[in-house]
Coordinates of C-alpha atoms in Angstrom, one line a residue:
M263 CA 0.0 0.0 0.0
K264 CA 2.8 2.4 0.9
R265 CA 4.6 1.6 -2.3
I266 CA 1.4 2.4 -4.3
L267 CA 1.0 5.7 -2.4
F268 CA 4.6 6.5 -3.1
I269 CA 4.2 5.8 -6.8
V270 CA 1.0 7.9 -7.0
T271 CA 2.7 10.8 -5.1
I272 CA 5.7 10.7 -7.5
S273 CA 3.4 10.6 -10.4
I274 CA 1.4 13.6 -9.2
F275 CA 4.6 15.5 -8.5
T276 CA 5.9 14.8 -11.9
Q277 CA 2.7 16.0 -13.6
L278 CA 2.9 19.2 -11.6
V279 CA 6.5 19.8 -12.6
M280 CA 5.7 19.1 -16.2
A281 CA 2.7 21.5 -16.0
Q282 CA 5.0 24.3 -14.9
N283 CA 7.4 24.3 -17.9
K284 CA 8.7 27.8 -18.7
R285 CA 9.4 28.8 -22.3
A286 CA 10.7 32.1 -23.7
L287 CA 11.2 33.7 -27.1
L288 CA 13.3 36.8 -27.0
V289 CA 13.7 39.1 -30.1
G290 CA 16.3 41.9 -30.0
I291 CA 17.5 44.1 -32.8
S292 CA 20.4 46.5 -32.6
D293 CA 21.7 46.8 -36.2
Y294 CA 19.0 47.9 -38.6
Q295 CA 21.1 49.8 -41.0
C296 CA 23.3 47.0 -42.2
V297 CA 20.5 44.8 -43.5
N298 CA 17.6 47.3 -44.2
K299 CA 18.0 47.9 -48.0
Y300 CA 15.7 50.9 -48.0
G301 CA 17.1 52.6 -44.9
G302 CA 15.2 54.9 -42.5
W303 CA 15.8 53.3 -39.1
N304 CA 18.4 54.3 -36.7
N305 CA 20.3 51.6 -34.9
I306 CA 19.3 50.9 -31.3
H307 CA 20.5 48.4 -28.6
G308 CA 17.9 45.6 -28.5
K309 CA 20.5 42.9 -28.5
N310 CA 21.8 44.2 -25.2
D311 CA 18.4 43.6 -23.6
I312 CA 18.3 40.0 -24.8
D313 CA 21.8 39.2 -23.7
M314 CA 20.9 40.5 -20.3
L315 CA 17.5 38.7 -20.0
C316 CA 18.5 35.3 -21.4
P317 CA 20.6 34.1 -18.4
T318 CA 18.1 35.5 -15.9
L319 CA 15.2 33.5 -17.4
K320 CA 17.4 30.4 -17.7
K321 CA 18.2 30.7 -14.0
W322 CA 14.5 30.0 -13.3
G323 CA 14.5 26.9 -15.6
A324 CA 13.1 28.5 -18.7
S325 CA 13.8 27.1 -22.2
V326 CA 14.9 30.2 -24.1
S327 CA 15.2 30.9 -27.8
C328 CA 16.7 34.1 -29.1
L329 CA 16.6 36.0 -32.4
Y330 CA 19.1 38.8 -33.0
D331 CA 19.7 41.3 -35.8
K332 CA 19.9 39.5 -39.2
G333 CA 18.0 36.6 -37.7
A334 CA 15.1 38.7 -36.6
T335 CA 13.4 39.0 -39.9
K336 CA 9.6 38.8 -40.3
T337 CA 10.0 35.2 -41.6
G338 CA 12.4 34.3 -38.8
I339 CA 10.0 35.7 -36.1
D340 CA 7.0 33.9 -37.7
K341 CA 8.9 30.6 -37.8
A342 CA 10.1 31.0 -34.2
L343 CA 6.6 31.7 -32.9
K344 CA 5.2 28.7 -34.8
V345 CA 7.9 26.5 -33.3
L346 CA 7.2 27.8 -29.8
I347 CA 3.5 27.1 -30.2
S348 CA 4.3 23.5 -31.3
Q349 CA 6.4 23.0 -28.1
C350 CA 3.9 24.5 -25.6
K351 CA 2.0 22.2 -23.3
T352 CA -0.9 22.6 -20.9
G353 CA 0.0 24.7 -17.9
D354 CA 3.2 26.3 -19.4
I355 CA 4.4 29.7 -18.5
V356 CA 5.4 31.5 -21.7
Y357 CA 7.3 34.7 -22.0
L358 CA 7.6 36.7 -25.3
H359 CA 9.9 39.7 -25.5
F360 CA 10.4 42.2 -28.3
S361 CA 13.2 44.9 -28.1
T362 CA 12.8 46.5 -31.4
H363 CA 11.5 49.6 -33.1
G364 CA 7.8 50.2 -33.1
Q365 CA 5.7 51.9 -35.7
P366 CA 2.0 52.9 -36.2
F367 CA 0.6 51.0 -39.1
E368 CA -2.4 52.2 -41.1
D369 CA -5.4 50.0 -40.2
E370 CA -7.1 48.1 -43.0
S371 CA -9.5 45.9 -41.1
G372 CA -11.4 48.7 -39.4
D373 CA -10.9 47.4 -35.9
E374 CA -9.0 50.4 -34.6
D375 CA -10.8 53.5 -33.4
D376 CA -8.0 55.8 -34.4
G377 CA -7.4 54.2 -37.7
W378 CA -3.9 52.8 -36.8
D379 CA -2.6 49.4 -35.8
E380 CA 0.5 49.1 -33.7
S381 CA 3.4 47.2 -35.1
I382 CA 6.7 45.6 -34.2
V383 CA 9.4 46.3 -36.7
P384 CA 11.5 43.3 -37.8
V385 CA 15.0 43.9 -39.2
D386 CA 13.8 43.7 -42.8
A387 CA 10.8 46.1 -42.5
P388 CA 11.5 49.4 -44.2
I389 CA 10.1 52.6 -42.6
E390 CA 8.1 53.8 -45.6
Y391 CA 5.6 52.3 -48.0
T392 CA 6.8 52.1 -51.6
K393 CA 4.3 50.7 -54.1
G394 CA 5.6 47.6 -55.8
K395 CA 8.7 47.6 -53.7
Y396 CA 7.7 47.3 -50.1
E397 CA 4.0 47.4 -49.1
G398 CA 4.2 46.4 -45.4
E399 CA 4.5 42.6 -45.6
N400 CA 7.4 42.5 -43.2
H401 CA 5.9 44.5 -40.3
L402 CA 4.4 42.4 -37.5
I403 CA 1.2 44.2 -36.7
D404 CA -0.8 43.7 -33.5
D405 CA -3.5 41.7 -35.3
E406 CA -1.0 39.1 -36.2
L407 CA 0.6 39.1 -32.8
H408 CA -2.8 38.5 -31.3
E409 CA -3.4 35.5 -33.5
Y410 CA -0.1 34.0 -32.3
C411 CA -0.9 34.8 -28.7
T412 CA -4.4 33.3 -28.9
R413 CA -2.9 30.1 -30.3
I414 CA -0.5 30.0 -27.4
R415 CA -3.2 30.6 -24.9
K416 CA -5.3 27.8 -26.3
V417 CA -2.5 25.4 -25.9
I418 CA -1.4 26.3 -22.4
G419 CA -5.0 26.5 -21.2
T420 CA -6.4 28.0 -18.1
K421 CA -3.5 26.6 -16.0
G422 CA -1.0 28.4 -18.1
M423 CA 0.3 32.0 -18.3
L424 CA 1.5 34.2 -21.1
Y425 CA 3.6 37.4 -20.8
V426 CA 4.1 39.6 -23.8
V427 CA 6.7 42.4 -23.3
I428 CA 7.1 45.1 -26.0
D429 CA 10.1 47.4 -25.4
A430 CA 9.4 49.6 -28.3
C431 CA 7.5 52.8 -28.9
H432 CA 5.0 53.9 -31.5
A433 CA 5.3 57.7 -31.4
G434 CA 8.9 58.6 -31.2
K435 CA 11.4 59.9 -33.8
A436 CA 13.7 58.1 -36.2
S437 CA 16.8 60.0 -35.1
M438 CA 19.3 60.2 -32.3
G439 CA 19.9 63.4 -30.5
I440 CA 22.5 63.7 -27.8
E441 CA 24.8 60.7 -27.3
D442 CA 22.5 58.9 -24.9
D443 CA 19.2 59.9 -26.5
V444 CA 18.3 56.8 -28.4
I445 CA 14.6 56.4 -29.3
R446 CA 12.9 53.1 -30.3
G447 CA 10.3 54.1 -32.8
T448 CA 9.1 56.8 -35.3
K449 CA 6.5 59.5 -35.4
A450 CA 5.8 58.6 -39.0
G451 CA 3.1 56.1 -39.5
F452 CA 3.4 53.4 -42.1
T453 CA 0.7 54.4 -44.6
R454 CA -0.5 53.3 -48.0
S455 CA -2.8 56.2 -48.5
G456 CA -0.6 59.0 -47.3
K457 CA -2.5 59.4 -44.1
Y458 CA -0.9 61.5 -41.4
Y459 CA -0.4 59.8 -38.0
R460 CA -1.4 61.9 -35.0
P461 CA -1.1 60.0 -31.7
Q462 CA -4.0 60.2 -29.3
K463 CA -3.1 61.4 -25.8
L464 CA -4.9 59.0 -23.5
E465 CA -4.7 58.6 -19.7
K466 CA -4.5 54.8 -20.2
G467 CA -3.0 52.9 -23.1
N468 CA -5.8 50.7 -24.5
Y469 CA -3.8 49.3 -27.4
Y470 CA -4.9 45.7 -27.1
N471 CA -8.4 44.2 -26.7
I472 CA -7.6 41.1 -24.8
P473 CA -10.5 38.6 -24.9
S474 CA -11.2 36.1 -22.2
S475 CA -12.5 32.6 -22.5
P476 CA -12.9 29.6 -20.2
S477 CA -10.5 27.8 -22.6
L478 CA -7.8 30.4 -22.9
G479 CA -4.8 30.9 -20.6
K480 CA -4.3 34.3 -18.9
V481 CA -2.2 36.9 -20.7
V482 CA -0.5 40.1 -19.7
F483 CA 0.8 42.7 -22.2
I484 CA 3.6 44.9 -20.8
E485 CA 4.6 47.9 -22.9
A486 CA 7.3 50.5 -22.4
C487 CA 5.2 53.6 -23.0
R488 CA 1.8 55.0 -24.0
S489 CA 1.0 55.5 -27.7
H490 CA 1.7 59.2 -27.6
Q491 CA 5.1 58.9 -25.8
V492 CA 8.6 58.0 -26.8
N493 CA 10.5 55.1 -25.5
K494 CA 14.0 56.2 -24.6
E495 CA 16.9 53.9 -23.9
I496 CA 18.8 54.3 -20.6
V497 CA 22.6 53.8 -19.9
E498 CA 23.7 51.5 -17.2
G499 CA 27.3 50.4 -16.7
G500 CA 28.3 52.1 -19.9
K501 CA 25.7 50.1 -22.0
H502 CA 22.4 51.1 -23.5
F503 CA 19.3 49.2 -22.6
G504 CA 15.6 49.5 -23.0
A505 CA 14.3 50.9 -19.7
L506 CA 11.5 48.3 -19.5
S507 CA 13.9 45.4 -20.2
Y508 CA 16.4 46.7 -17.7
Y509 CA 13.9 46.9 -14.9
I510 CA 12.2 43.6 -15.7
N511 CA 15.6 42.0 -15.5
R512 CA 16.3 43.6 -12.1
V513 CA 13.0 42.3 -10.7
L514 CA 13.2 38.8 -12.3
S515 CA 16.8 38.4 -11.0
N516 CA 15.3 38.0 -7.6
H517 CA 11.7 36.9 -8.4
E518 CA 11.0 33.6 -10.1
L519 CA 9.0 33.9 -13.3
S520 CA 5.6 32.3 -12.3
K521 CA 1.9 32.7 -12.9
D522 CA 1.9 35.3 -10.2
S523 CA 2.1 38.6 -12.1
K524 CA 2.5 40.9 -9.1
W525 CA 6.2 41.4 -10.0
I526 CA 5.1 43.6 -12.9
G527 CA 3.9 46.2 -10.3
T528 CA 7.4 46.3 -8.9
V529 CA 8.8 47.0 -12.4
K530 CA 6.3 49.9 -12.7
E531 CA 7.2 51.4 -9.4
M532 CA 10.9 51.2 -10.2
M533 CA 10.4 52.9 -13.5
E534 CA 8.3 55.6 -11.9
K535 CA 11.1 56.4 -9.6
D536 CA 13.7 56.8 -12.4
P537 CA 14.0 60.6 -13.2
R538 CA 15.1 59.7 -16.8
L539 CA 11.7 58.3 -17.4
I540 CA 9.6 61.2 -16.2
N541 CA 7.7 61.4 -19.5
Q542 CA 7.3 57.7 -20.0
N543 CA 4.6 55.5 -18.5
L544 CA 4.6 51.7 -18.4
V545 CA 1.4 50.2 -19.8
M546 CA 0.0 46.9 -18.4
E547 CA -3.0 45.1 -19.8
Y548 CA -4.5 41.9 -18.4
S549 CA -7.0 39.4 -19.7
K550 CA -10.0 39.1 -17.3

């Protein structure tokens, strides 16, 4: 009888451990200029974020995949997301991180009140529309990202958790000012019709409509700034980092990545205390 109970206990413990697998996909771009045929993007330091976060997540037992620079094409990101989905299991904790440029993208589906989607800018996504040459196919717009996230949430189920971190901005400027003034984004929207992008100044950033369902895992979107703000990099130890990435790493260095998302509040508090980020507000959005 004791032997049976022991076997059952081990079996239950094994199932619980397996149900708590951690998986991460980190995308960081620093060098846009060397591979962007059509130019327009300034170089940033997204790779520094990923080099910093990777060992931290591995410390908590996460299986981590990373895409850098030339590997962070639209095709490369799509492929990595599909592989991640194929690997996910019920109860997994999944962490997606993008340290890239961000850009408003003219909405064609009619689901955006202001007429603009938000987009992540892969390394092979030019800044401007050019008919017959580049028409936006390499941008990763929020509609696509949500499709991937929904697929992940279906697989991990209600016992799982998905974090999506976007250390980019959608209303900055595609230039560098003083030496340390590096902005991740552009004030120019990607538009086919020539429409002018004018960011809406909102008290809260409602960029994502996050549906809930009894069959979907929970998700939290964490963004570096509101839609009308710029996302400035900060310098620590002589290196540039995305502020959101830097403070996430500080918190997760001492707090295990788990389904308990209270650690995000600590990140928010730390960013609010940083005088360099006085005009930048972290955005958090949770599924209900």
